[in-house]
JSON list of C-alpha atoms in Angstrom, two decimals:
[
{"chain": "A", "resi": 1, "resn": "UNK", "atom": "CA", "xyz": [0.00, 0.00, 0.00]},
{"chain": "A", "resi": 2, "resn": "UNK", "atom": "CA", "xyz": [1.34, 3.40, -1.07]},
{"chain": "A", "resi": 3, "resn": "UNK", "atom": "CA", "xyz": [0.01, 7.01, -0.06]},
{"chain": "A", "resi": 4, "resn": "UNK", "atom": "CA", "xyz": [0.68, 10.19, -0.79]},
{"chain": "A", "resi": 5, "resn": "UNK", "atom": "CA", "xyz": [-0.31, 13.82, -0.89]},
{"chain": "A", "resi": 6, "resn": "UNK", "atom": "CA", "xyz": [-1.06, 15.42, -4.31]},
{"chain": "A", "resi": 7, "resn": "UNK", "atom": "CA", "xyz": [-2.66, 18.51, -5.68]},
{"chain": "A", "resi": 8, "resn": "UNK", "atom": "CA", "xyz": [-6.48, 17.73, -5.03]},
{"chain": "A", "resi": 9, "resn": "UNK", "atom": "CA", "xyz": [-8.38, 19.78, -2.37]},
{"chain": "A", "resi": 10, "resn": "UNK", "atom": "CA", "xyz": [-11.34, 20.42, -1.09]},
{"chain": "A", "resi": 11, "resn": "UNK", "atom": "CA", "xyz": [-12.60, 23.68, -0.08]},
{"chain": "A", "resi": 12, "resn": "UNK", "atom": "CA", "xyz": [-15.42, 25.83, 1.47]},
{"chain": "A", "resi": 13, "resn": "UNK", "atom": "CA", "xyz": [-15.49, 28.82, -1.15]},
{"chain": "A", "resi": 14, "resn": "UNK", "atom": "CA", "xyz": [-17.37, 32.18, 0.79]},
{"chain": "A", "resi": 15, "resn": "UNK", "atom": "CA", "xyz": [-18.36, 35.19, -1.88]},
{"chain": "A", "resi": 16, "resn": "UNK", "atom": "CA", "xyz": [-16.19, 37.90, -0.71]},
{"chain": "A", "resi": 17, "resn": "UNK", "atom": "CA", "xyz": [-18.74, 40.45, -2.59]},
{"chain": "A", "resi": 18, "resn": "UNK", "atom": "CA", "xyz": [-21.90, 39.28, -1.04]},
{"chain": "A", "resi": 19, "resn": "UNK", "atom": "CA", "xyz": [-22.82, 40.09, 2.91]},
{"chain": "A", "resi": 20, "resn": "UNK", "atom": "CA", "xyz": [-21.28, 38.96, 5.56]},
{"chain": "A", "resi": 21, "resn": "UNK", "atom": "CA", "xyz": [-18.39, 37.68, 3.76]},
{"chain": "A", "resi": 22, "resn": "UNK", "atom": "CA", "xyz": [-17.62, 40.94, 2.27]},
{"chain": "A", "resi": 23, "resn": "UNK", "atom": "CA", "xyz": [-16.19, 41.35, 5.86]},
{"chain": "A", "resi": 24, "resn": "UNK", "atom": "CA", "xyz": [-12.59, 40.20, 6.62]},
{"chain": "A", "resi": 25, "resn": "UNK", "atom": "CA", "xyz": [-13.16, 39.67, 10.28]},
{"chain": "A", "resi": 26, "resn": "UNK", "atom": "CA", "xyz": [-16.00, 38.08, 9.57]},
{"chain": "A", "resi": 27, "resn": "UNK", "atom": "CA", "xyz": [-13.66, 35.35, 7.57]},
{"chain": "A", "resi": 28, "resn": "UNK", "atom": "CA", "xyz": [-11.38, 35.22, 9.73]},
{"chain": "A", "resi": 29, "resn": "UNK", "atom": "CA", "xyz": [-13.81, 34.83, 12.63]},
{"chain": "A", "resi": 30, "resn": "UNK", "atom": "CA", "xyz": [-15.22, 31.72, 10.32]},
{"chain": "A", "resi": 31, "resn": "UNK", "atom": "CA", "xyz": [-11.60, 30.49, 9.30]},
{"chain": "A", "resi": 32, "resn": "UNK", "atom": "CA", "xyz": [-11.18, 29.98, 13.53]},
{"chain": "A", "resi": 33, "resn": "UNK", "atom": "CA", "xyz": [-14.42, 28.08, 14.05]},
{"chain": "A", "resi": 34, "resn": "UNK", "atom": "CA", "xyz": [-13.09, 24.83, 13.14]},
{"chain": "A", "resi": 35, "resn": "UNK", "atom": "CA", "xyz": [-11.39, 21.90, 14.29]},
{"chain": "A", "resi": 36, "resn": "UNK", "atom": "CA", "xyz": [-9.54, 20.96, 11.12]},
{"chain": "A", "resi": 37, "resn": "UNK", "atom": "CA", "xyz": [-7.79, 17.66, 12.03]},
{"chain": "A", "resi": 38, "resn": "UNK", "atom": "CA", "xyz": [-11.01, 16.63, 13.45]},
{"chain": "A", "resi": 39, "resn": "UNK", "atom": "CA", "xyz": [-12.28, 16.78, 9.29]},
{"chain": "A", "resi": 40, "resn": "UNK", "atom": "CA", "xyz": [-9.34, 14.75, 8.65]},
{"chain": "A", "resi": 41, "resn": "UNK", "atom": "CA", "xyz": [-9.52, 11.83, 11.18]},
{"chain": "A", "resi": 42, "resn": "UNK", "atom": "CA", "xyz": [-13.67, 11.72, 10.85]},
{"chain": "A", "resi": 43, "resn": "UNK", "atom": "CA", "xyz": [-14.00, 12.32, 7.50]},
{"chain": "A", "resi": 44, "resn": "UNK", "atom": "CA", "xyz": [-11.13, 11.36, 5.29]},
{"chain": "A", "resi": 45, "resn": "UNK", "atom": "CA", "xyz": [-10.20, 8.99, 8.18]},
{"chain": "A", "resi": 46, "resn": "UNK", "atom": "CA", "xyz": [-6.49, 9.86, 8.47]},
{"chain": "A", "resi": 47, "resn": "UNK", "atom": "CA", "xyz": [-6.44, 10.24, 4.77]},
{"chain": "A", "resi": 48, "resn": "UNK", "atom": "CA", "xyz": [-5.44, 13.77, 3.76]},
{"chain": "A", "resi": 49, "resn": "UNK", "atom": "CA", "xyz": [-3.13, 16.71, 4.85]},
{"chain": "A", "resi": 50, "resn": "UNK", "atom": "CA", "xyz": [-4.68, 20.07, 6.31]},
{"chain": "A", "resi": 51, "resn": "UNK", "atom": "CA", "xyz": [-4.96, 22.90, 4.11]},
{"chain": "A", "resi": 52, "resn": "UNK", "atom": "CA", "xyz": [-4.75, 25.93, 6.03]},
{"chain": "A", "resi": 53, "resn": "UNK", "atom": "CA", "xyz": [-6.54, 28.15, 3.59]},
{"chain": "A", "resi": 54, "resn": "UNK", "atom": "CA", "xyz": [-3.36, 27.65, 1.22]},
{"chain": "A", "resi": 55, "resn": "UNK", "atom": "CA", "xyz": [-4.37, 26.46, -2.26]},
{"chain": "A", "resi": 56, "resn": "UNK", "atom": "CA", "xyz": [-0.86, 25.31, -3.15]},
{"chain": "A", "resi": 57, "resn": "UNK", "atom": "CA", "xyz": [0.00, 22.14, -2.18]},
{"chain": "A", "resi": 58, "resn": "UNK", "atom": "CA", "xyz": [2.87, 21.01, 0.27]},
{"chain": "A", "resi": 59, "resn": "UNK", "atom": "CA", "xyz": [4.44, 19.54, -3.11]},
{"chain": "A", "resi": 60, "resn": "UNK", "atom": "CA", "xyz": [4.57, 22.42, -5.42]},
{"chain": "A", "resi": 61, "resn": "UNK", "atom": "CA", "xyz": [7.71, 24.77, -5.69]},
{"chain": "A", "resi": 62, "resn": "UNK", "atom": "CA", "xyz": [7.49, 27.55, -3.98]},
{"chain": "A", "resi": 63, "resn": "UNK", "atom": "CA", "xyz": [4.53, 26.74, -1.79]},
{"chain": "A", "resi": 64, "resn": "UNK", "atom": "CA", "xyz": [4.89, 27.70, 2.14]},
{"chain": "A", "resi": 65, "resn": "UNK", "atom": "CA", "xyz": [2.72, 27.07, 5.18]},
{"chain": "A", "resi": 66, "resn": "UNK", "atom": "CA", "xyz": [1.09, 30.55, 6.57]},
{"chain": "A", "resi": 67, "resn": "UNK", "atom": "CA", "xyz": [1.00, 31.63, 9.58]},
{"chain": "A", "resi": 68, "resn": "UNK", "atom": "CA", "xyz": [-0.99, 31.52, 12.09]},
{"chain": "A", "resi": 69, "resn": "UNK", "atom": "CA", "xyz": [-2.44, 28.18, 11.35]},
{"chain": "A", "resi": 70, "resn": "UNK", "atom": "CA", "xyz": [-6.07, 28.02, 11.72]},
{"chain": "A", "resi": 71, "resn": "UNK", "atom": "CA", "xyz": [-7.59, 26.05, 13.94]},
{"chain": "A", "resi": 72, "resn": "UNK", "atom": "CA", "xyz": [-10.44, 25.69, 16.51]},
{"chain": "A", "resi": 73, "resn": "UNK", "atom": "CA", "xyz": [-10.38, 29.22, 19.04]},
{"chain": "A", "resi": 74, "resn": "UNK", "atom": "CA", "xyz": [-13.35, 30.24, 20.02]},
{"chain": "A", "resi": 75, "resn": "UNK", "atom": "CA", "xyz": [-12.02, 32.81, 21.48]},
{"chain": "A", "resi": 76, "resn": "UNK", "atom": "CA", "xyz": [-10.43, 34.43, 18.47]},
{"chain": "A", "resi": 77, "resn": "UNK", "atom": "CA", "xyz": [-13.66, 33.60, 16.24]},
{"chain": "A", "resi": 78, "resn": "UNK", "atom": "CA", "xyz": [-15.51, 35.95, 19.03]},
{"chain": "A", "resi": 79, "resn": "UNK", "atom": "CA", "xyz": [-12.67, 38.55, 18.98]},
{"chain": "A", "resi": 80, "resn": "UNK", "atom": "CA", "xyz": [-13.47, 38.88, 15.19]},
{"chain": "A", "resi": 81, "resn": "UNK", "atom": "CA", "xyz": [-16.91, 38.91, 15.32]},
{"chain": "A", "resi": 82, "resn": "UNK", "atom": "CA", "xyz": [-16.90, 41.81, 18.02]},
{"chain": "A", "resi": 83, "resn": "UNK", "atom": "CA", "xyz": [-14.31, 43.24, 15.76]},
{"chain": "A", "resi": 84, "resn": "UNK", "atom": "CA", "xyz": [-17.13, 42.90, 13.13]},
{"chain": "A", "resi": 85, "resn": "UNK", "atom": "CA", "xyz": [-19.58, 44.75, 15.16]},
{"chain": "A", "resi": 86, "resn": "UNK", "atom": "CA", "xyz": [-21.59, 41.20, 15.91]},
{"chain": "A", "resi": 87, "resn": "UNK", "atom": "CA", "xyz": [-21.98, 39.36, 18.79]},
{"chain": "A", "resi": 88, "resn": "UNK", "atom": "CA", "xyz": [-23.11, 36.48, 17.16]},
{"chain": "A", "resi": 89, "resn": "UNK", "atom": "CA", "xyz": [-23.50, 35.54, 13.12]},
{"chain": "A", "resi": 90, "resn": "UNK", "atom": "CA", "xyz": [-25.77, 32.99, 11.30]},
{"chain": "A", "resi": 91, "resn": "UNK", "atom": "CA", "xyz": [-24.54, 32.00, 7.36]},
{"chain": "A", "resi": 92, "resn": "UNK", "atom": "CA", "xyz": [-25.99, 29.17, 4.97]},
{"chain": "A", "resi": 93, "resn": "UNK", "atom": "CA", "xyz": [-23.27, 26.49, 3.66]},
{"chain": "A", "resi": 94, "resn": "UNK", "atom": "CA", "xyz": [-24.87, 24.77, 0.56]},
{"chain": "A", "resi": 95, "resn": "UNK", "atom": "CA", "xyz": [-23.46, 21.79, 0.58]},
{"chain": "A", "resi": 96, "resn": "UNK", "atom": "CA", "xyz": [-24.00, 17.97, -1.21]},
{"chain": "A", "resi": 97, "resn": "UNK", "atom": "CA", "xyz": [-21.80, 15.10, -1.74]},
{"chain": "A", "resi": 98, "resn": "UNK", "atom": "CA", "xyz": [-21.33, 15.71, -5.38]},
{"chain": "A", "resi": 99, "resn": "UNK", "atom": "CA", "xyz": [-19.50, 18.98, -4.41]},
{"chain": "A", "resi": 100, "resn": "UNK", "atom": "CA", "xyz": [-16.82, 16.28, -2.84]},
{"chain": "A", "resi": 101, "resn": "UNK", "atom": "CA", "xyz": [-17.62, 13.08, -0.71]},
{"chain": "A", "resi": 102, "resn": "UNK", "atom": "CA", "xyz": [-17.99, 13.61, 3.03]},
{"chain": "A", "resi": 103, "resn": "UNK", "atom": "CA", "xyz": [-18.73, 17.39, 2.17]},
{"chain": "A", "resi": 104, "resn": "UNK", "atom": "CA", "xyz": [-22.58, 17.46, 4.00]},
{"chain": "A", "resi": 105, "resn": "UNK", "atom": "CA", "xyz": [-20.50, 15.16, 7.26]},
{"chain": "A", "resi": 106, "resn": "UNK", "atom": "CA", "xyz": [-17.85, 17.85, 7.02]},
{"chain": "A", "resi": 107, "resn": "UNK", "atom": "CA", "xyz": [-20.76, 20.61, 6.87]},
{"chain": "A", "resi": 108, "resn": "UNK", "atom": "CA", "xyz": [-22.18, 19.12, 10.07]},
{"chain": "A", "resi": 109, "resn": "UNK", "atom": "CA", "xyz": [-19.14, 18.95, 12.04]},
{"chain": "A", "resi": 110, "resn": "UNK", "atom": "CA", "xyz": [-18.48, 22.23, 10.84]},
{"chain": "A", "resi": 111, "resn": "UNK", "atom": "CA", "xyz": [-22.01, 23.63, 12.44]},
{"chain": "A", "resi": 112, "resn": "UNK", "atom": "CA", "xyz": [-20.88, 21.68, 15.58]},
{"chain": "A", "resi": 113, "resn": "UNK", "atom": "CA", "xyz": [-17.82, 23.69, 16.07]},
{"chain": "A", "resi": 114, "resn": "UNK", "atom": "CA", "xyz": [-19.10, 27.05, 15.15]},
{"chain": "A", "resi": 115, "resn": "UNK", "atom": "CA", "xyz": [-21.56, 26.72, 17.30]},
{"chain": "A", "resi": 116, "resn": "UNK", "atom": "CA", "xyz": [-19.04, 26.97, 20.21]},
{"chain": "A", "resi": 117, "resn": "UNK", "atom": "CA", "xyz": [-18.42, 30.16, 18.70]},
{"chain": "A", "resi": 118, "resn": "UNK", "atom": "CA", "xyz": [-20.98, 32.41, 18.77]},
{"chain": "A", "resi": 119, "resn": "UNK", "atom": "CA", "xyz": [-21.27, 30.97, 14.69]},
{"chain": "A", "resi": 120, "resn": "UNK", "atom": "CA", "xyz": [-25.11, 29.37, 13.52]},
{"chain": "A", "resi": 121, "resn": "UNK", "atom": "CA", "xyz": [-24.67, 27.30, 10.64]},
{"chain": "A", "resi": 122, "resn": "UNK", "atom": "CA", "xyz": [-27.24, 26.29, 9.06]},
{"chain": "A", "resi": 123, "resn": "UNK", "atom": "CA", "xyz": [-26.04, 23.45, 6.73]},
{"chain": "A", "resi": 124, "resn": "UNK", "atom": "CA", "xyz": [-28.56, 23.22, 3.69]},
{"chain": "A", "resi": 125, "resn": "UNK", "atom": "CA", "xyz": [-28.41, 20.16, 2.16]},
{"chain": "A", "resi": 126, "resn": "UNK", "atom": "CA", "xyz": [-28.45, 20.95, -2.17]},
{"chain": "A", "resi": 127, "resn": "UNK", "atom": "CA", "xyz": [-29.26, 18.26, -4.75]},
{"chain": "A", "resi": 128, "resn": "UNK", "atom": "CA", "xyz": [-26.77, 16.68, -6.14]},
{"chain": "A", "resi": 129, "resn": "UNK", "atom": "CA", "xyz": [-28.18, 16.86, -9.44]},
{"chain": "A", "resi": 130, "resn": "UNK", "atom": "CA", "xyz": [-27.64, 20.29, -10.97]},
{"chain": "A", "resi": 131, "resn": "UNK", "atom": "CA", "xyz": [-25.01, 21.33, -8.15]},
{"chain": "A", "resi": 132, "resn": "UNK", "atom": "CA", "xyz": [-22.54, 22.60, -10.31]},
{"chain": "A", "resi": 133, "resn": "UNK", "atom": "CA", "xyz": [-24.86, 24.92, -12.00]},
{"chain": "A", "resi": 134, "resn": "UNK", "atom": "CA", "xyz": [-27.13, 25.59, -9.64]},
{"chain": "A", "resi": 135, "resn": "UNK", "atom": "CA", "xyz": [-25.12, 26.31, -5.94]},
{"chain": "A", "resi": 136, "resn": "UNK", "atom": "CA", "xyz": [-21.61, 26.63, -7.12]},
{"chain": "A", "resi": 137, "resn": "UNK", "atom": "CA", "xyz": [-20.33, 30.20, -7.42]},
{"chain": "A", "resi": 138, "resn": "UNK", "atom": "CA", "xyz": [-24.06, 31.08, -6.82]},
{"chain": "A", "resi": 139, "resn": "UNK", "atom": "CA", "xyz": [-24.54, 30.60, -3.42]},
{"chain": "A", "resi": 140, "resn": "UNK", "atom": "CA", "xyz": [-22.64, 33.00, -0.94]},
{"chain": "A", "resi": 141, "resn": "UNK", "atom": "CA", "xyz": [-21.16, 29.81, 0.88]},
{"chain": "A", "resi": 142, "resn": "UNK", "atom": "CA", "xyz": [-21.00, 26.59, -0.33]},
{"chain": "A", "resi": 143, "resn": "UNK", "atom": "CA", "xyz": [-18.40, 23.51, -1.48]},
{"chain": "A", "resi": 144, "resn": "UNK", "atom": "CA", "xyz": [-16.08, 22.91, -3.71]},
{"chain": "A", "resi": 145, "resn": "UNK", "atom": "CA", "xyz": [-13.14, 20.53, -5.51]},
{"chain": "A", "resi": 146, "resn": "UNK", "atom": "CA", "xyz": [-10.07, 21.25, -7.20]},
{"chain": "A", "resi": 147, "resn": "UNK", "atom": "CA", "xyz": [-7.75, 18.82, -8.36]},
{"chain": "A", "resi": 148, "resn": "UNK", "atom": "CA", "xyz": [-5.13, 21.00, -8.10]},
{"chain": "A", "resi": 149, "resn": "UNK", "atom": "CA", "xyz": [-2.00, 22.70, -10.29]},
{"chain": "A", "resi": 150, "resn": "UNK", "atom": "CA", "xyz": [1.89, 21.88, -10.42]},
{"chain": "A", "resi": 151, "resn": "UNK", "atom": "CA", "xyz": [2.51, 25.65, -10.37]},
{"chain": "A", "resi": 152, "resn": "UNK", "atom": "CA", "xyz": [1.66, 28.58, -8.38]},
{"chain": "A", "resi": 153, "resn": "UNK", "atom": "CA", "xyz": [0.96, 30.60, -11.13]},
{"chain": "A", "resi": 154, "resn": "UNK", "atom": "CA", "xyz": [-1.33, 28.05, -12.91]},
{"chain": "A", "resi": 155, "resn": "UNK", "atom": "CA", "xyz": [-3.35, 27.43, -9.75]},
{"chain": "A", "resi": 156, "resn": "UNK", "atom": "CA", "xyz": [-3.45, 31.35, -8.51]},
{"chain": "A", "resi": 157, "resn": "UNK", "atom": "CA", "xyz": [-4.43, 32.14, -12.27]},
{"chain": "A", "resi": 158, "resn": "UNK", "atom": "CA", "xyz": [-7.23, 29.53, -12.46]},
{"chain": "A", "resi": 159, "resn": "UNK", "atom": "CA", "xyz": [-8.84, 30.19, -9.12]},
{"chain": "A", "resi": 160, "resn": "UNK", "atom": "CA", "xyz": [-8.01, 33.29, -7.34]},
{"chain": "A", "resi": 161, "resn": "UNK", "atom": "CA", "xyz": [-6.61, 36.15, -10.07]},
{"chain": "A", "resi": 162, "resn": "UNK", "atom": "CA", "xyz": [-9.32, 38.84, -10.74]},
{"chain": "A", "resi": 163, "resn": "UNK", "atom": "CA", "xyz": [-10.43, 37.94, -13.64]},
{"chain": "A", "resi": 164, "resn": "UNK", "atom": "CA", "xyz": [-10.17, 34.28, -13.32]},
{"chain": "A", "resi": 165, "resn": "UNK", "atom": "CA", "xyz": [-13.46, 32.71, -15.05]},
{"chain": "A", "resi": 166, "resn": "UNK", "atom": "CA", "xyz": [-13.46, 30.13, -11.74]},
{"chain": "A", "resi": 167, "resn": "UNK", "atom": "CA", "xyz": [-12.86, 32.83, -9.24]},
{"chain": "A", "resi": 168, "resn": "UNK", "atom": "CA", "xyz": [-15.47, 30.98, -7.04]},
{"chain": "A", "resi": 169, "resn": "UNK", "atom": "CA", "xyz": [-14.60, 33.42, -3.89]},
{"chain": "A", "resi": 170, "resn": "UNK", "atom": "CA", "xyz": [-15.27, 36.49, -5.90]},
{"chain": "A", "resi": 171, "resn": "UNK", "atom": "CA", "xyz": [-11.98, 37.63, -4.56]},
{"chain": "A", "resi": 172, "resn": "UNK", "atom": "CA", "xyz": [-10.07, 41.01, -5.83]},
{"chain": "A", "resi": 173, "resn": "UNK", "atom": "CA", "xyz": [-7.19, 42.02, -4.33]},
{"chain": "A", "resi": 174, "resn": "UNK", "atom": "CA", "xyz": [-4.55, 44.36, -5.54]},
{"chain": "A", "resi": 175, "resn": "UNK", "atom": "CA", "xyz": [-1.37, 43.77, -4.32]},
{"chain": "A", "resi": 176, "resn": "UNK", "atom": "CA", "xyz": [-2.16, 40.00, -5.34]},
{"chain": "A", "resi": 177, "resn": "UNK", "atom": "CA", "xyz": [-3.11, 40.78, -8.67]},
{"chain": "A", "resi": 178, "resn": "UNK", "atom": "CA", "xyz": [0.37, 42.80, -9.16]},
{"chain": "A", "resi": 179, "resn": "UNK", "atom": "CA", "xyz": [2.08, 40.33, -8.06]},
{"chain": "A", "resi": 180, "resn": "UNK", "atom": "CA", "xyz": [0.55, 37.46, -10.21]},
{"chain": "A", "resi": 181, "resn": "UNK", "atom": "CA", "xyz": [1.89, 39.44, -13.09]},
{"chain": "A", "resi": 182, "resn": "UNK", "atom": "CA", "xyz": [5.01, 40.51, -11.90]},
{"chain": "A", "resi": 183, "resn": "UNK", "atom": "CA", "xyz": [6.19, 36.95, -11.35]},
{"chain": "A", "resi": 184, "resn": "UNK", "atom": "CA", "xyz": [5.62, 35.49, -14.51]},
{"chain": "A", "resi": 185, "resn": "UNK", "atom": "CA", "xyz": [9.05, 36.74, -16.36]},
{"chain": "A", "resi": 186, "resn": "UNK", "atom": "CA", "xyz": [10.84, 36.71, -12.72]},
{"chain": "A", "resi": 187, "resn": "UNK", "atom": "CA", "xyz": [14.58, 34.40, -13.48]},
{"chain": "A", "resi": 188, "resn": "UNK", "atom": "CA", "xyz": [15.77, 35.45, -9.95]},
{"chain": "A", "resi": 189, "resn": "UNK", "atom": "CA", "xyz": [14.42, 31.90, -8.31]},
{"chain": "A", "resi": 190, "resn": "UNK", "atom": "CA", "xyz": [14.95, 33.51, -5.20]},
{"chain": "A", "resi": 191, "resn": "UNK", "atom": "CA", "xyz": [12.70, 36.45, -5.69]},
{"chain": "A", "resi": 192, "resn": "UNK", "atom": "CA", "xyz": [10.39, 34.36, -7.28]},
{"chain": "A", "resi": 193, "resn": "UNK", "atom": "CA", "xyz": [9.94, 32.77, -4.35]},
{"chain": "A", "resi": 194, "resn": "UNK", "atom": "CA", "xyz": [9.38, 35.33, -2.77]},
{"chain": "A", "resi": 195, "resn": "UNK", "atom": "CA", "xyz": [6.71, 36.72, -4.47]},
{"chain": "A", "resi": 196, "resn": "UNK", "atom": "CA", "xyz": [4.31, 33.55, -4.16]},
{"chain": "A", "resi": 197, "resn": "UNK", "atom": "CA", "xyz": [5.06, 33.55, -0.76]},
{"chain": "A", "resi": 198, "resn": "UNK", "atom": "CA", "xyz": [3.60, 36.73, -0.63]},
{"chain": "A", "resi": 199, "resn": "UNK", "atom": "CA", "xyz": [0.88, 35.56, -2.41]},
{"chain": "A", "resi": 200, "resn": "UNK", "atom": "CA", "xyz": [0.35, 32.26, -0.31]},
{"chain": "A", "resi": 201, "resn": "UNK", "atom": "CA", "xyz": [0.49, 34.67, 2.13]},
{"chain": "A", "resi": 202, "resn": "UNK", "atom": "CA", "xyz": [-2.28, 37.47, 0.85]},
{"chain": "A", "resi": 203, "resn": "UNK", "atom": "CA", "xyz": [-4.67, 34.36, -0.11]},
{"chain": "A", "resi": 204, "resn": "UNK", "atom": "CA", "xyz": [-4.33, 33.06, 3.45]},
{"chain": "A", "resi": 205, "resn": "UNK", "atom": "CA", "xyz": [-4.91, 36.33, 5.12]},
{"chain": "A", "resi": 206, "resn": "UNK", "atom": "CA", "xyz": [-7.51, 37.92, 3.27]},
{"chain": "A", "resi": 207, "resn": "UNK", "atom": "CA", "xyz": [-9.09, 35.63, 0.81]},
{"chain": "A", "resi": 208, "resn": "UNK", "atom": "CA", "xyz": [-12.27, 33.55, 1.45]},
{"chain": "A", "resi": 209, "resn": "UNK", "atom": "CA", "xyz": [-11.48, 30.12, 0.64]},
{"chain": "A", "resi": 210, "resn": "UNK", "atom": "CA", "xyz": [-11.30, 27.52, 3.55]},
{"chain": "A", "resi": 211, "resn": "UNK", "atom": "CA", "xyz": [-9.01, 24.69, 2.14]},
{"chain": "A", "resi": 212, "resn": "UNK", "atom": "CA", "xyz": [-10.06, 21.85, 4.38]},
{"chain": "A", "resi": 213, "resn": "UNK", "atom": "CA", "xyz": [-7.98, 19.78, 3.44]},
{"chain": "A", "resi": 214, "resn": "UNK", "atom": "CA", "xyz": [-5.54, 18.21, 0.75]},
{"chain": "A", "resi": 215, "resn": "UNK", "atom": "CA", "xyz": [-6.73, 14.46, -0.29]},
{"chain": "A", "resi": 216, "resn": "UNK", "atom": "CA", "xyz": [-4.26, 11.90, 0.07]},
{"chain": "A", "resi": 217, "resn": "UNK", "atom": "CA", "xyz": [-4.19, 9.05, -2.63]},
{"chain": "A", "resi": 218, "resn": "UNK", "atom": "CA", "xyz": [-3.48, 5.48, -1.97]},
{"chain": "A", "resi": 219, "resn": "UNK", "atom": "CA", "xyz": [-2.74, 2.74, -4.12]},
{"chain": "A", "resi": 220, "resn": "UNK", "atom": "CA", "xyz": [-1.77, -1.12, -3.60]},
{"chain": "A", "resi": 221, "resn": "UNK", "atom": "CA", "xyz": [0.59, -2.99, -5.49]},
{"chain": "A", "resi": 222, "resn": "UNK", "atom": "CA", "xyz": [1.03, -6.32, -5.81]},
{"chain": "A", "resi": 223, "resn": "UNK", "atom": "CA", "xyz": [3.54, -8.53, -7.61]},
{"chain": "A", "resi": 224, "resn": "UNK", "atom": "CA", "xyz": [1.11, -11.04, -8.30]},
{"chain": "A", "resi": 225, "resn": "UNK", "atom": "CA", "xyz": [-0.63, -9.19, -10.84]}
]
C-alpha cells in the first residue's frame, strides 16, 4: 500500500462580494471556528493533509505554510466577530456530496464547532443533481473541488486572479493581482519565491477560501498481478 499527498483539495469557497463575507473579520472569525484535524480523522479517516486556507499544495515549488495556522479558538472567532460589530452571526453552507464526498459530514461537524463560537450554521443540504450549476459560485457559501495545479501561477491564475473565469470566492485584491503578473518573467528563483510567498500569504490572510484539506491518494501494489 502506497500514499501520498497530491494537488487535489477540497474547499469551502465564501463570496467575498456578497454580505457577511464581504467582511474580513467576519472570515477570519469563520476560518477559527473549526477543528480541522477533526475533518481529517472523521472524514477522510487519516487520509489527507490540512490545508490551512493555502491552495498550493505542500508539493509544489514555492509553496509555504502561513502563519498563524487556523484552527479551533473560540475565542479568536468571538474577537473577530466583536471586531465585526456582531456578537453572534448565522450563514448558509450549501453543501452535497457531489460537491466532494464527506462534504454534507464535514458541513455538520463544521455547524458543531461554530456553534461553540458564537457561529449558527445552518447546513442546507443541495441536490446533487444540478449542483454545479445551480449552488456553485451562486450561493454566498457553499463547497467545492479542485484537483489542483503543479505551479503557483497556474493554480493562482485559475482560481483566485481577478479575472479568473473560476474565481469561485469572488476575490479582488490588488497587491495580489500585481504580483501574479510581476512573477511570470521573474529568473531570480529567489525572488520568485518570494513573491508567491507573498501571495500564499495574501490568499491566506484575506481571501475567502477555507481549504479543508488536501486528499491523500493510496494505491496497492502487488507482484502477483
Amino acid at each position: 500500500i502506497t500514499e501520498v499527498s497530491g494537488y487535489g483539495h477540497y474547499v469551502l469557497p465564501m463570496n467575498c462580494s456578497t454580505p457577511p463575507f464581504d467582511n474580513l473579520d467576519v472570515r477570519l472569525a469563520i476560518k477559527f471556528a473549526l477543528d480541522r484535524k477533526q475533518i481529517v480523522d472523521k472524514i477522510f479517516l487519516g487520509h489527507a493533509t490540512i490545508g490551512n486556507d493555502n491552495p498550493i499544495a505542500p508539493s509544489v515549488k514555492h509553496a509555504i505554510n502561513p502563519e498563524p495556522t487556523y484552527d479551533l479558538d473560540p475565542d479568536k472567532a468571538k474577537f473577530y466577530l466583536k471586531k465585526a460589530g456582531l456578537s453572534s452571526l448565522k450563514v448558509d453552507l450549501s453543501v452535497a456530496d457531489e460537491a466532494f464526498s464527506g462534504a454534507v459530514d464535514a458541513a455538520v461537524l463544521y455547524q458543531s464547532d461554530a456553534a461553540k463560537c458564537g457561529i449558527e450554521i445552518n447546513v442546507v443540504r443541495e441536490p446533487n443533481d444540478g449542483y454545479w450549476d445551480n449552488v456553485w459560485m451562486k450561493k454566498g457559501w457553499c463547497a467545492s473541488y479542485w484537483s489542483g495545479r503543479p505551479t503557483c501561477d497556474w493554480m493562482f491564475s485559475a482560481a483566485y486572479a481577478e479575472s479568473a473565469a473560476y474565481n469561485e470566492t469572488f476575490w479582488k485584491n490588488d497587491r495580489f493581482n500585481s504580483l501574479l503578473i510581476s512573477a511570470r518573467p521573474e529568473t531570480d528563483e529567489k525572488k520568485r519565491g518570494e513573491i508567491y510567498a507573498e501571495m500564499q500569504q495574501l490568499v491566506h490572510d484575506d481571501g475567502g477560501q477555507i481549504v479543508l484539506v488536501f486528499n491523500n491518494y493510496v494505491e496497492a501494489h502487488s507482484k502477483k498481478l
